mmCIF file of C-alpha atoms in Angstrom:
data_model
loop_
_atom_site.group_PDB
_atom_site.id
_atom_site.type_symbol
_atom_site.label_atom_id
_atom_site.label_comp_id
_atom_site.label_asym_id
_atom_site.label_seq_id
_atom_site.Cartn_x
_atom_site.Cartn_y
_atom_site.Cartn_z
ATOM 1 C CA GLY A 63 14.401 -10.348 -5.005
ATOM 2 C CA ASP A 64 10.831 -9.152 -5.052
ATOM 3 C CA VAL A 65 9.754 -5.523 -5.150
ATOM 4 C CA VAL A 66 7.671 -4.579 -2.085
ATOM 5 C CA LEU A 67 5.714 -1.345 -1.683
ATOM 6 C CA ASP A 68 3.926 0.139 1.317
ATOM 7 C CA PRO A 69 1.961 3.020 -0.255
ATOM 8 C CA MET A 70 0.744 4.219 3.167
ATOM 9 C CA GLY A 71 4.114 3.743 4.806
ATOM 10 C CA GLY A 72 4.010 6.171 7.685
ATOM 11 C CA SER A 73 7.271 5.787 9.610
ATOM 12 C CA GLY A 74 8.544 3.093 7.224
ATOM 13 C CA THR A 75 8.224 0.084 9.529
ATOM 14 C CA VAL A 76 6.745 -2.349 6.968
ATOM 15 C CA ALA A 77 9.388 -1.594 4.325
ATOM 16 C CA ILE A 78 12.222 -1.698 6.866
ATOM 17 C CA GLU A 79 11.051 -5.056 8.244
ATOM 18 C CA ALA A 80 10.683 -6.476 4.721
ATOM 19 C CA ALA A 81 14.235 -5.383 3.835
ATOM 20 C CA TYR A 82 15.545 -6.637 7.183
ATOM 21 C CA HIS A 83 14.079 -10.144 6.946
ATOM 22 C CA PHE A 84 14.069 -10.702 3.180
ATOM 23 C CA ASN A 85 16.268 -9.866 0.214
ATOM 24 C CA VAL A 86 13.753 -7.467 -1.371
ATOM 25 C CA ASP A 87 13.689 -3.963 -2.785
ATOM 26 C CA ALA A 88 11.284 -2.282 -0.373
ATOM 27 C CA THR A 89 9.750 1.165 -0.741
ATOM 28 C CA SER A 90 7.837 3.066 1.898
ATOM 29 C CA SER A 91 5.776 5.970 0.611
ATOM 30 C CA ASP A 92 3.355 8.399 2.161
ATOM 31 C CA ASN A 93 1.699 11.664 1.177
ATOM 32 C CA ASP A 94 2.689 13.394 4.425
ATOM 33 C CA ARG A 95 6.148 15.036 4.295
ATOM 34 C CA GLU A 96 6.633 15.030 8.058
ATOM 35 C CA THR A 97 5.911 11.316 8.167
ATOM 36 C CA THR A 98 8.220 10.517 5.258
ATOM 37 C CA SER A 99 10.983 12.546 6.941
ATOM 38 C CA ALA A 100 10.643 10.295 9.996
ATOM 39 C CA ALA A 101 10.710 7.241 7.709
ATOM 40 C CA VAL A 102 13.920 8.450 6.040
ATOM 41 C CA GLN A 103 15.566 8.745 9.449
ATOM 42 C CA ALA A 104 14.378 5.258 10.438
ATOM 43 C CA VAL A 105 15.769 3.768 7.213
ATOM 44 C CA VAL A 106 19.118 5.520 7.717
ATOM 45 C CA GLU A 107 19.351 4.045 11.216
ATOM 46 C CA ALA A 108 18.320 0.560 10.044
ATOM 47 C CA ARG A 109 20.406 0.469 6.841
ATOM 48 C CA PRO A 110 23.466 -1.352 8.337
ATOM 49 C CA HIS A 111 21.184 -4.241 9.371
ATOM 50 C CA LEU A 112 19.179 -4.666 6.151
ATOM 51 C CA VAL A 113 19.700 -7.605 3.786
ATOM 52 C CA GLY A 114 17.561 -5.945 1.117
ATOM 53 C CA ARG A 115 17.283 -2.411 -0.192
ATOM 54 C CA CYS A 116 14.908 0.107 1.409
ATOM 55 C CA VAL A 117 13.949 3.569 0.138
ATOM 56 C CA VAL A 118 11.402 6.200 1.105
ATOM 57 C CA ARG A 119 9.435 8.267 -1.421
ATOM 58 C CA ASP A 120 6.890 11.059 -1.287
ATOM 59 C CA LEU A 121 4.015 9.389 -3.122
ATOM 60 C CA ASP A 122 0.270 9.634 -2.783
ATOM 61 C CA ALA A 123 -1.314 6.154 -2.684
ATOM 62 C CA THR A 124 -4.047 7.416 -5.018
ATOM 63 C CA LYS A 125 -1.492 8.464 -7.681
ATOM 64 C CA LEU A 126 1.126 5.713 -7.895
ATOM 65 C CA ALA A 127 0.883 5.030 -11.621
ATOM 66 C CA PRO A 128 2.383 7.113 -14.433
ATOM 67 C CA SER A 129 0.443 10.196 -15.477
ATOM 68 C CA GLY A 130 -2.610 9.449 -17.575
ATOM 69 C CA GLU A 131 -2.747 5.760 -16.576
ATOM 70 C CA ASN A 132 -4.906 6.396 -13.546
ATOM 71 C CA GLY A 133 -6.844 9.431 -14.735
ATOM 72 C CA HIS A 134 -4.590 11.889 -12.899
ATOM 73 C CA GLU A 135 -2.388 14.366 -14.725
ATOM 74 C CA GLU A 136 -0.045 14.885 -11.779
ATOM 75 C CA VAL A 137 3.209 12.958 -11.792
ATOM 76 C CA CYS A 138 4.512 11.764 -8.436
ATOM 77 C CA GLU A 139 7.609 13.466 -7.074
ATOM 78 C CA GLY A 140 10.551 11.200 -7.843
ATOM 79 C CA GLY A 141 8.602 9.783 -10.770
ATOM 80 C CA PRO A 142 5.719 7.359 -10.898
ATOM 81 C CA ILE A 143 6.002 3.654 -10.239
ATOM 82 C CA PRO A 144 6.089 1.737 -13.542
ATOM 83 C CA ARG A 145 3.050 -0.333 -14.487
ATOM 84 C CA GLY A 146 3.181 -3.923 -13.203
ATOM 85 C CA SER A 147 6.549 -3.450 -11.449
ATOM 86 C CA VAL A 148 5.538 -4.254 -7.834
ATOM 87 C CA ASP A 149 5.379 -7.867 -6.640
ATOM 88 C CA ARG A 150 3.978 -7.256 -3.141
ATOM 89 C CA ILE A 151 1.993 -4.367 -1.718
ATOM 90 C CA VAL A 152 1.440 -4.210 2.021
ATOM 91 C CA ALA A 153 -0.558 -1.328 3.465
ATOM 92 C CA ASP A 154 -1.785 -0.611 6.967
ATOM 93 C CA THR A 155 -4.563 1.779 5.951
ATOM 94 C CA PRO A 156 -5.565 4.653 8.248
ATOM 95 C CA PHE A 157 -8.174 3.645 10.813
ATOM 96 C CA GLY A 158 -9.157 7.274 11.462
ATOM 97 C CA GLN A 159 -7.616 7.455 14.933
ATOM 98 C CA ARG A 160 -4.539 9.609 14.221
ATOM 99 C CA CYS A 161 -4.885 10.622 10.587
ATOM 100 C CA ARG A 162 -7.852 11.396 8.403
ATOM 101 C CA TRP A 163 -8.731 9.278 5.417
ATOM 102 C CA ASP A 164 -11.808 9.863 3.277
ATOM 103 C CA VAL A 165 -12.309 6.170 2.556
ATOM 104 C CA ARG A 166 -15.356 6.741 0.327
ATOM 105 C CA ARG A 167 -13.447 9.075 -1.968
ATOM 106 C CA GLU A 168 -9.913 7.708 -1.715
ATOM 107 C CA LEU A 169 -10.277 3.902 -1.535
ATOM 108 C CA PRO A 170 -11.466 3.575 -5.165
ATOM 109 C CA LEU A 171 -8.458 5.658 -6.278
ATOM 110 C CA VAL A 172 -6.058 3.599 -4.130
ATOM 111 C CA LEU A 173 -7.420 0.361 -5.610
ATOM 112 C CA GLU A 174 -7.066 1.776 -9.119
ATOM 113 C CA SER A 175 -3.450 2.764 -8.401
ATOM 114 C CA ILE A 176 -2.672 -0.635 -6.892
ATOM 115 C CA GLY A 177 -4.140 -2.315 -9.960
ATOM 116 C CA HIS A 178 -1.799 -0.344 -12.211
ATOM 117 C CA VAL A 179 1.476 -0.963 -10.348
ATOM 118 C CA LEU A 180 0.881 -4.538 -9.093
ATOM 119 C CA ASN A 181 2.593 -7.241 -11.137
ATOM 120 C CA PRO A 182 -0.198 -9.068 -13.040
ATOM 121 C CA SER A 183 1.792 -12.330 -12.951
ATOM 122 C CA GLY A 184 1.364 -13.369 -9.338
ATOM 123 C CA GLY A 185 1.568 -10.026 -7.565
ATOM 124 C CA ARG A 186 -0.386 -9.720 -4.312
ATOM 125 C CA ALA A 187 -1.570 -6.786 -2.234
ATOM 126 C CA VAL A 188 -2.479 -7.060 1.451
ATOM 127 C CA LEU A 189 -4.486 -4.211 2.948
ATOM 128 C CA LEU A 190 -5.042 -4.053 6.694
ATOM 129 C CA MET A 191 -8.390 -2.298 7.135
ATOM 130 C CA LYS A 192 -10.942 -1.467 9.786
ATOM 131 C CA GLY A 193 -13.712 -2.981 7.648
ATOM 132 C CA TYR A 194 -14.038 -4.995 4.468
ATOM 133 C CA ARG A 195 -17.499 -4.474 2.947
ATOM 134 C CA ARG A 196 -16.673 -1.273 1.061
ATOM 135 C CA LEU A 197 -13.581 -2.884 -0.480
ATOM 136 C CA GLU A 198 -15.522 -6.024 -1.405
ATOM 137 C CA GLY A 199 -18.130 -3.899 -3.163
ATOM 138 C CA LEU A 200 -15.544 -1.856 -5.037
ATOM 139 C CA VAL A 201 -13.616 -4.919 -6.166
ATOM 140 C CA ALA A 202 -16.838 -6.614 -7.319
ATOM 141 C CA ASP A 203 -17.637 -3.545 -9.454
ATOM 142 C CA GLN A 204 -14.338 -3.482 -11.360
ATOM 143 C CA THR A 205 -12.354 -5.979 -13.391
ATOM 144 C CA ARG A 206 -8.699 -5.232 -12.550
ATOM 145 C CA LEU A 207 -8.445 -6.728 -9.029
ATOM 146 C CA ARG A 208 -10.136 -9.555 -7.152
ATOM 147 C CA LEU A 209 -10.351 -10.324 -3.454
ATOM 148 C CA VAL A 210 -8.425 -13.556 -2.848
ATOM 149 C CA GLU A 211 -8.715 -13.841 0.924
ATOM 150 C CA ARG A 212 -10.152 -12.071 3.970
ATOM 151 C CA ARG A 213 -8.888 -12.741 7.494
ATOM 152 C CA GLU A 214 -9.961 -11.270 10.811
ATOM 153 C CA VAL A 215 -7.047 -9.849 12.780
ATOM 154 C CA ASN A 216 -6.999 -8.561 16.360
ATOM 155 C CA ILE A 217 -4.455 -5.798 16.882
ATOM 156 C CA GLY A 218 -4.319 -4.406 20.380
ATOM 157 C CA GLY A 219 -8.000 -5.107 20.939
ATOM 158 C CA TYR A 220 -9.095 -3.690 17.564
ATOM 159 C CA LEU A 221 -10.831 -6.101 15.229
ATOM 160 C CA CYS A 222 -9.661 -5.454 11.680
ATOM 161 C CA TYR A 223 -9.212 -7.365 8.445
ATOM 162 C CA ALA A 224 -6.274 -8.436 6.328
ATOM 163 C CA LEU A 225 -7.584 -8.341 2.762
ATOM 164 C CA VAL A 226 -5.519 -10.046 0.046
ATOM 165 C CA LEU A 227 -5.935 -8.801 -3.516
ATOM 166 C CA ALA A 228 -4.598 -10.099 -6.832
ATOM 167 C CA HIS A 229 -5.166 -9.280 -10.466
ATOM 168 C CA ALA A 230 -8.373 -10.702 -11.891
ATOM 169 C CA LYS A 231 -7.681 -13.478 -14.381
#
């Protein structure tokens, strides 16, 4: 099956649902230990019902790739994710309601990390975001990823965007 990653996994819902409905190797990661602890518990409770494999890792979405490949010397706890090894990335990015995210500083690093770990042969990343213009500008300024599709989504009265990325050809 495919390899699915949620690099902003929070409580692990996306990875759990992917492993529940599909025969995939799903990973939920987050840079907040308290949140990943909750995700571990959720995966343990869901494990008897999963058709795929689901794991939780302490990873920072800005530092997914092996050391030196994304300009960072730190190596992720549990090891980095190998280059090109992820088929699908699904991330519900912070909207700034419950957790802080410095989108100006961190989004370029997240996109760089995604570009390193996403499979260049058909891999796709879907980011759920409050806005899209900053991402469009960043993608236009680099050569690794391209924006494939943008869809408006209404979630509980919030207008947001599902942005689909793939490797540039």
